[in-house]
Short mmCIF file of C-alpha atoms in Angstrom, two decimals:
data_model
loop_
_atom_site.label_atom_id
_atom_site.label_comp_id
_atom_site.label_asym_id
_atom_site.label_seq_id
_atom_site.Cartn_x
_atom_site.Cartn_y
_atom_site.Cartn_z
CA UNK A 91 62.95 -34.97 -36.32
CA UNK A 92 63.04 -38.75 -36.06
CA UNK A 93 64.18 -41.26 -33.49
CA UNK A 94 67.90 -41.80 -33.98
CA UNK A 95 69.34 -45.22 -34.66
CA UNK A 96 70.77 -45.69 -31.20
CA UNK A 97 67.48 -44.77 -29.53
CA UNK A 98 65.70 -47.08 -31.95
CA UNK A 99 68.00 -49.96 -31.00
CA UNK A 100 67.35 -49.34 -27.32
CA UNK A 101 63.61 -49.13 -27.92
CA UNK A 102 63.74 -52.37 -29.88
CA UNK A 103 65.52 -54.17 -27.09
CA UNK A 104 63.17 -52.81 -24.43
CA UNK A 105 59.81 -52.98 -26.13
CA UNK A 106 59.89 -55.53 -28.93
CA UNK A 107 58.78 -58.44 -26.71
CA UNK A 108 55.87 -56.42 -25.32
CA UNK A 109 54.70 -55.38 -28.77
CA UNK A 110 54.87 -58.95 -30.08
CA UNK A 111 53.08 -60.21 -26.98
CA UNK A 112 50.28 -57.72 -27.37
CA UNK A 113 49.89 -58.39 -31.08
CA UNK A 114 49.88 -62.15 -30.66
CA UNK A 115 47.16 -62.03 -28.01
CA UNK A 116 45.22 -59.37 -29.85
CA UNK A 117 45.34 -61.15 -33.19
CA UNK A 118 44.92 -64.63 -31.80
CA UNK A 119 47.00 -66.21 -34.55
CA UNK A 120 45.29 -64.24 -37.32
CA UNK A 121 48.15 -61.83 -37.71
CA UNK A 122 51.88 -62.28 -37.90
CA UNK A 123 52.79 -60.63 -34.62
CA UNK A 124 56.50 -60.44 -35.34
CA UNK A 125 56.04 -58.94 -38.79
CA UNK A 126 53.68 -56.29 -37.53
CA UNK A 127 55.90 -55.51 -34.55
CA UNK A 128 58.82 -54.97 -36.89
CA UNK A 129 56.68 -52.73 -39.06
CA UNK A 130 55.83 -50.65 -35.99
CA UNK A 131 59.54 -50.20 -35.29
CA UNK A 132 60.20 -49.29 -38.91
CA UNK A 133 57.61 -46.55 -38.54
CA UNK A 134 59.20 -45.41 -35.32
CA UNK A 135 62.45 -44.94 -37.20
CA UNK A 136 60.90 -42.95 -40.02
CA UNK A 137 61.58 -39.24 -40.30
CA UNK A 138 58.84 -37.32 -38.54
CA UNK A 139 58.16 -39.92 -35.88
CA UNK A 140 58.99 -37.64 -32.98
CA UNK A 141 58.08 -39.69 -29.94
CA UNK A 142 59.00 -38.69 -26.38
CA UNK A 143 61.11 -41.37 -24.69
CA UNK A 144 58.51 -42.06 -22.02
CA UNK A 145 55.80 -42.60 -24.63
CA UNK A 146 57.65 -44.96 -26.95
CA UNK A 147 56.05 -48.13 -25.61
CA UNK A 148 52.54 -46.71 -25.85
CA UNK A 149 53.26 -45.30 -29.29
CA UNK A 150 54.52 -48.64 -30.53
CA UNK A 151 51.57 -50.59 -29.16
CA UNK A 152 49.11 -48.10 -30.58
CA UNK A 153 50.72 -48.28 -34.02
CA UNK A 154 50.96 -52.07 -33.78
CA UNK A 155 47.30 -52.31 -32.83
CA UNK A 156 46.29 -50.17 -35.80
CA UNK A 157 48.41 -52.34 -38.08
CA UNK A 158 46.76 -55.45 -36.67
CA UNK A 159 43.29 -53.98 -37.11
CA UNK A 160 44.03 -53.24 -40.74
CA UNK A 161 45.36 -56.74 -41.20
CA UNK A 162 42.35 -58.32 -39.51
CA UNK A 163 39.90 -56.32 -41.60
CA UNK A 164 41.72 -57.41 -44.70
CA UNK A 165 41.92 -61.06 -43.75
CA UNK A 166 38.53 -61.91 -42.25
CA UNK A 167 37.48 -64.46 -41.22
CA UNK A 168 39.95 -64.95 -38.44
CA UNK A 169 42.29 -67.89 -38.68
CA UNK A 170 41.69 -70.84 -36.46
CA UNK A 171 43.15 -71.03 -33.02
CA UNK A 172 44.48 -74.50 -33.65
CA UNK A 173 47.95 -73.14 -34.11
CA UNK A 174 49.15 -74.60 -30.86
CA UNK A 175 52.63 -73.18 -31.21
CA UNK A 176 51.22 -69.73 -30.62
CA UNK A 177 50.14 -70.70 -27.17
CA UNK A 178 52.65 -71.04 -24.44
CA UNK A 179 53.13 -74.49 -23.08
CA UNK A 180 51.66 -74.23 -19.60
CA UNK A 181 54.20 -76.66 -18.28
CA UNK A 182 56.85 -73.97 -18.73
CA UNK A 183 55.04 -71.31 -16.79
CA UNK A 184 54.22 -71.92 -13.13
CA UNK A 185 51.49 -69.27 -13.26
CA UNK A 186 49.56 -71.34 -15.75
CA UNK A 187 50.77 -74.77 -14.79
CA UNK A 188 47.28 -75.81 -13.83
CA UNK A 189 45.70 -74.65 -17.05
CA UNK A 190 45.36 -77.22 -19.76
CA UNK A 191 46.15 -76.45 -23.35
CA UNK A 192 42.44 -76.69 -24.13
CA UNK A 193 41.71 -74.10 -21.49
CA UNK A 194 44.24 -71.79 -23.07
CA UNK A 195 42.62 -72.24 -26.45
CA UNK A 196 39.20 -71.57 -24.97
CA UNK A 197 40.51 -68.41 -23.42
CA UNK A 198 42.05 -67.29 -26.71
CA UNK A 199 38.77 -68.00 -28.50
CA UNK A 200 36.78 -66.10 -25.88
CA UNK A 201 39.12 -63.16 -26.19
CA UNK A 202 38.74 -63.11 -29.96
CA UNK A 203 34.98 -63.06 -29.62
CA UNK A 204 35.04 -59.81 -27.66
CA UNK A 205 34.41 -56.54 -29.45
CA UNK A 206 37.76 -55.26 -30.65
CA UNK A 207 37.83 -52.31 -28.25
CA UNK A 208 37.04 -54.46 -25.23
CA UNK A 209 39.73 -56.90 -26.29
CA UNK A 210 42.25 -54.09 -26.58
CA UNK A 211 41.35 -52.75 -23.17
CA UNK A 212 41.52 -56.13 -21.51
CA UNK A 213 44.92 -56.92 -23.00
CA UNK A 214 46.33 -53.49 -22.25
CA UNK A 215 45.13 -53.81 -18.67
CA UNK A 216 45.87 -57.46 -17.90
CA UNK A 217 49.00 -58.06 -19.92
CA UNK A 218 50.56 -54.62 -20.38
CA UNK A 219 49.31 -53.50 -16.97
CA UNK A 220 48.42 -50.03 -18.14
CA UNK A 221 46.33 -47.66 -16.06
CA UNK A 222 42.88 -46.56 -17.13
CA UNK A 223 44.29 -43.16 -18.06
CA UNK A 224 46.98 -44.74 -20.24
CA UNK A 225 44.49 -47.03 -21.95
CA UNK A 226 42.14 -44.12 -22.49
CA UNK A 227 44.90 -42.04 -24.05
CA UNK A 228 45.96 -44.89 -26.28
CA UNK A 229 42.49 -45.69 -27.54
CA UNK A 230 41.23 -42.11 -27.66
CA UNK A 231 38.37 -42.66 -25.23
CA UNK A 232 37.57 -41.45 -21.71
CA UNK A 233 38.84 -43.17 -18.57
CA UNK A 234 35.21 -43.63 -17.50
CA UNK A 235 34.56 -45.62 -20.67
CA UNK A 236 37.64 -47.74 -20.01
CA UNK A 237 36.36 -48.50 -16.53
CA UNK A 238 32.89 -49.40 -17.78
CA UNK A 239 34.04 -51.42 -20.81
CA UNK A 240 36.67 -53.32 -18.86
CA UNK A 241 34.00 -54.37 -16.41
CA UNK A 242 31.77 -55.55 -19.25
CA UNK A 243 34.65 -57.33 -20.95
CA UNK A 244 35.41 -59.21 -17.75
CA UNK A 245 31.80 -60.21 -17.32
CA UNK A 246 31.70 -61.46 -20.90
CA UNK A 247 34.90 -63.42 -20.42
CA UNK A 248 33.56 -64.91 -17.23
CA UNK A 249 30.42 -65.95 -19.05
CA UNK A 250 32.37 -67.45 -21.97
CA UNK A 251 34.87 -69.27 -19.84
CA UNK A 252 32.38 -70.50 -17.29
CA UNK A 253 32.04 -68.87 -13.94
CA UNK A 254 34.29 -71.32 -12.18
CA UNK A 255 36.87 -71.56 -14.91
CA UNK B 122 21.09 -60.41 -8.22
CA UNK B 123 22.91 -57.12 -8.66
CA UNK B 124 24.01 -55.10 -5.68
CA UNK B 125 25.02 -52.15 -7.83
CA UNK B 126 28.67 -52.35 -6.82
CA UNK B 127 29.95 -54.65 -9.56
CA UNK B 128 31.61 -52.05 -11.76
CA UNK B 129 33.22 -50.49 -8.72
CA UNK B 130 34.51 -53.91 -7.74
CA UNK B 131 36.16 -54.17 -11.15
CA UNK B 132 37.82 -50.79 -10.65
CA UNK B 133 38.87 -51.78 -7.14
CA UNK B 134 40.38 -54.92 -8.60
CA UNK B 135 42.42 -52.70 -10.93
CA UNK B 136 43.49 -50.38 -8.13
CA UNK B 137 41.82 -47.51 -9.93
CA UNK B 138 39.59 -46.17 -7.19
CA UNK B 139 40.49 -43.12 -5.10
CA UNK B 140 41.26 -44.19 -1.54
CA UNK B 141 37.93 -42.99 -0.11
CA UNK B 142 35.92 -44.91 -2.71
CA UNK B 143 38.20 -47.91 -2.40
CA UNK B 144 37.56 -48.11 1.35
CA UNK B 145 33.82 -47.90 0.79
CA UNK B 146 33.86 -50.67 -1.86
CA UNK B 147 36.16 -52.85 0.24
CA UNK B 148 33.73 -52.57 3.13
CA UNK B 149 30.90 -53.59 0.84
CA UNK B 150 32.83 -56.54 -0.56
CA UNK B 151 33.52 -57.75 2.96
CA UNK B 152 29.80 -58.10 3.51
CA UNK B 153 28.71 -59.18 0.02
CA UNK B 154 29.27 -62.79 -0.97
CA UNK B 155 28.30 -62.07 -4.58
CA UNK B 156 30.99 -59.39 -4.92
CA UNK B 157 33.59 -61.62 -3.31
CA UNK B 158 32.74 -64.28 -5.83
CA UNK B 159 32.95 -61.68 -8.59
CA UNK B 160 36.43 -60.70 -7.44
CA UNK B 161 37.47 -64.35 -7.58
CA UNK B 162 36.11 -64.63 -11.10
CA UNK B 163 37.94 -61.49 -12.20
CA UNK B 164 41.12 -62.98 -10.78
CA UNK B 165 40.51 -66.15 -12.74
CA UNK B 166 39.91 -64.22 -15.98
CA UNK B 167 43.08 -62.24 -15.37
CA UNK B 168 45.13 -65.38 -14.83
CA UNK B 169 43.79 -66.96 -18.01
CA UNK B 170 44.33 -63.88 -20.13
CA UNK B 171 47.86 -63.58 -18.81
CA UNK B 172 48.45 -67.20 -19.69
CA UNK B 173 48.11 -66.23 -23.33
CA UNK B 174 51.46 -64.58 -23.32
CA UNK B 175 53.12 -65.87 -26.39
CA UNK B 176 56.42 -67.57 -26.64
CA UNK B 177 58.08 -67.29 -29.97
CA UNK B 178 59.50 -70.70 -30.66
CA UNK B 179 63.07 -70.48 -31.77
CA UNK B 180 62.37 -72.33 -34.98
CA UNK B 181 59.65 -69.85 -35.86
CA UNK B 182 61.72 -66.80 -35.08
CA UNK B 183 62.72 -65.34 -38.35
CA UNK B 184 65.97 -63.57 -38.89
CA UNK B 185 65.94 -60.92 -41.54
CA UNK B 186 68.88 -61.48 -43.83
CA UNK B 187 68.96 -59.77 -47.21
CA UNK B 188 68.53 -62.26 -50.04
CA UNK B 189 71.96 -61.69 -51.66
CA UNK B 190 73.66 -62.19 -48.31
CA UNK B 191 71.64 -65.33 -47.64
CA UNK B 192 72.58 -66.68 -51.10
CA UNK B 193 76.25 -65.89 -50.53
CA UNK B 194 76.21 -67.63 -47.16
CA UNK B 195 74.55 -70.70 -48.64
CA UNK B 196 77.12 -70.81 -51.43
CA UNK B 197 79.91 -70.47 -48.92
CA UNK B 198 78.62 -73.36 -46.85
CA UNK B 199 78.35 -75.60 -49.91
CA UNK B 200 81.50 -74.54 -51.71
CA UNK B 201 83.95 -74.12 -48.83
CA UNK B 202 84.74 -77.84 -48.38
CA UNK B 203 85.38 -78.25 -52.13
CA UNK B 204 87.64 -75.21 -52.24
CA UNK B 205 89.58 -76.46 -49.27
CA UNK B 206 90.00 -79.86 -50.92
CA UNK B 207 91.25 -78.34 -54.16
CA UNK B 208 93.77 -76.16 -52.38
CA UNK B 209 95.16 -78.81 -50.09
CA UNK B 210 94.81 -81.84 -52.31
CA UNK B 211 93.87 -85.22 -51.01
CA UNK B 212 94.57 -85.77 -47.36
CA UNK B 213 98.10 -86.92 -46.71
CA UNK B 214 98.77 -90.13 -44.96
CA UNK B 215 101.83 -89.98 -42.80
CA UNK B 216 103.44 -93.15 -44.01
CA UNK B 217 106.49 -94.10 -42.06
CA UNK B 218 109.50 -93.63 -44.20
CA UNK B 219 113.02 -94.62 -43.35
CA UNK B 220 115.96 -93.54 -45.39
CA UNK B 221 119.20 -95.15 -44.50
CA UNK B 222 122.33 -93.40 -45.49
CA UNK B 223 125.79 -94.38 -44.97
CA UNK B 224 127.26 -91.64 -42.89
CA UNK B 225 130.83 -92.70 -43.02
CA UNK B 226 132.30 -95.86 -41.80
CA UNK B 227 130.12 -97.45 -39.19
CA UNK B 228 127.65 -94.64 -38.93
CA UNK B 229 124.09 -95.09 -40.04
CA UNK B 230 121.57 -92.31 -40.09
CA UNK B 231 117.99 -93.40 -40.15
CA UNK B 232 115.52 -90.74 -41.13
CA UNK B 233 111.89 -91.10 -40.48
CA UNK B 234 109.15 -89.37 -42.45
CA UNK B 235 109.08 -86.47 -40.03
CA UNK B 236 112.69 -85.54 -40.66
CA UNK B 237 114.05 -86.92 -37.44
CA UNK B 238 117.28 -88.84 -37.55
CA UNK B 239 118.51 -91.64 -35.41
CA UNK B 240 122.21 -92.19 -35.55
CA UNK B 241 123.64 -95.57 -34.83
CA UNK B 242 127.19 -96.82 -34.86
CA UNK B 243 127.81 -100.21 -36.25
CA UNK B 244 130.81 -102.25 -37.10
CA UNK B 245 132.24 -101.48 -40.54
CA UNK B 246 131.35 -104.85 -41.98
CA UNK B 247 127.78 -104.59 -40.79
CA UNK B 248 127.37 -101.05 -42.08
CA UNK B 249 127.81 -102.21 -45.60
#
């Protein structure tokens, strides 16, 4: 049984921005976030993709992440982070109003330098606001590993960005 | 120098500690300047990572239109003005036009281009 068209349309409306957001941060400009997000939705609509309604978002992000990993492995080395259009103009977001564009680029570069699994965990936690259990289920690891790796990822980011960044 | 609480501080920061453990770690943080600083750094990392949320610029947002449909639309945009011109001919200029007819003795009917008539009565000699 597959996801019917109406459910797919609802899922698209609800989750497309989150999937694109995750892919864009995860790929750091090295993948076409919108293309891969659409591919994830195409797969959701395929016969056999029987996904419970409350798991659709996780399913989509997991599929999108796998698509991005395949793309990144195919297209190494990573593209430059000079594509300024990929980074939100801080002037439009009060939360980041104090961050300069250079700081955003530094952050993106630091994120890309993390091991892929740490990067996934950090994005799923900080941007998608998933719990350790959800992240663990998505990545197929234990919650204890998520806890430990997230801590290490944060320490690495702190080191890369400067302690008082 | 490590106090041994750092990983727990990270989990506390994420709200992932059971209440008993959370209370213990909070008490430690209250008395440990290094862990308080760590919490501040985690907050800073979080803010910067969250700042990477992407906006898809409208000019970069692609709309998937099948190629034949896109070609037909382009043709329509280009050809529509020509088709309209051919059907309607050159634009008409509403030139004032007055037709004067003798409408019997002394009566003059003046027609303008829009089909309106203005009737005037004049002396017979003048009407001629």
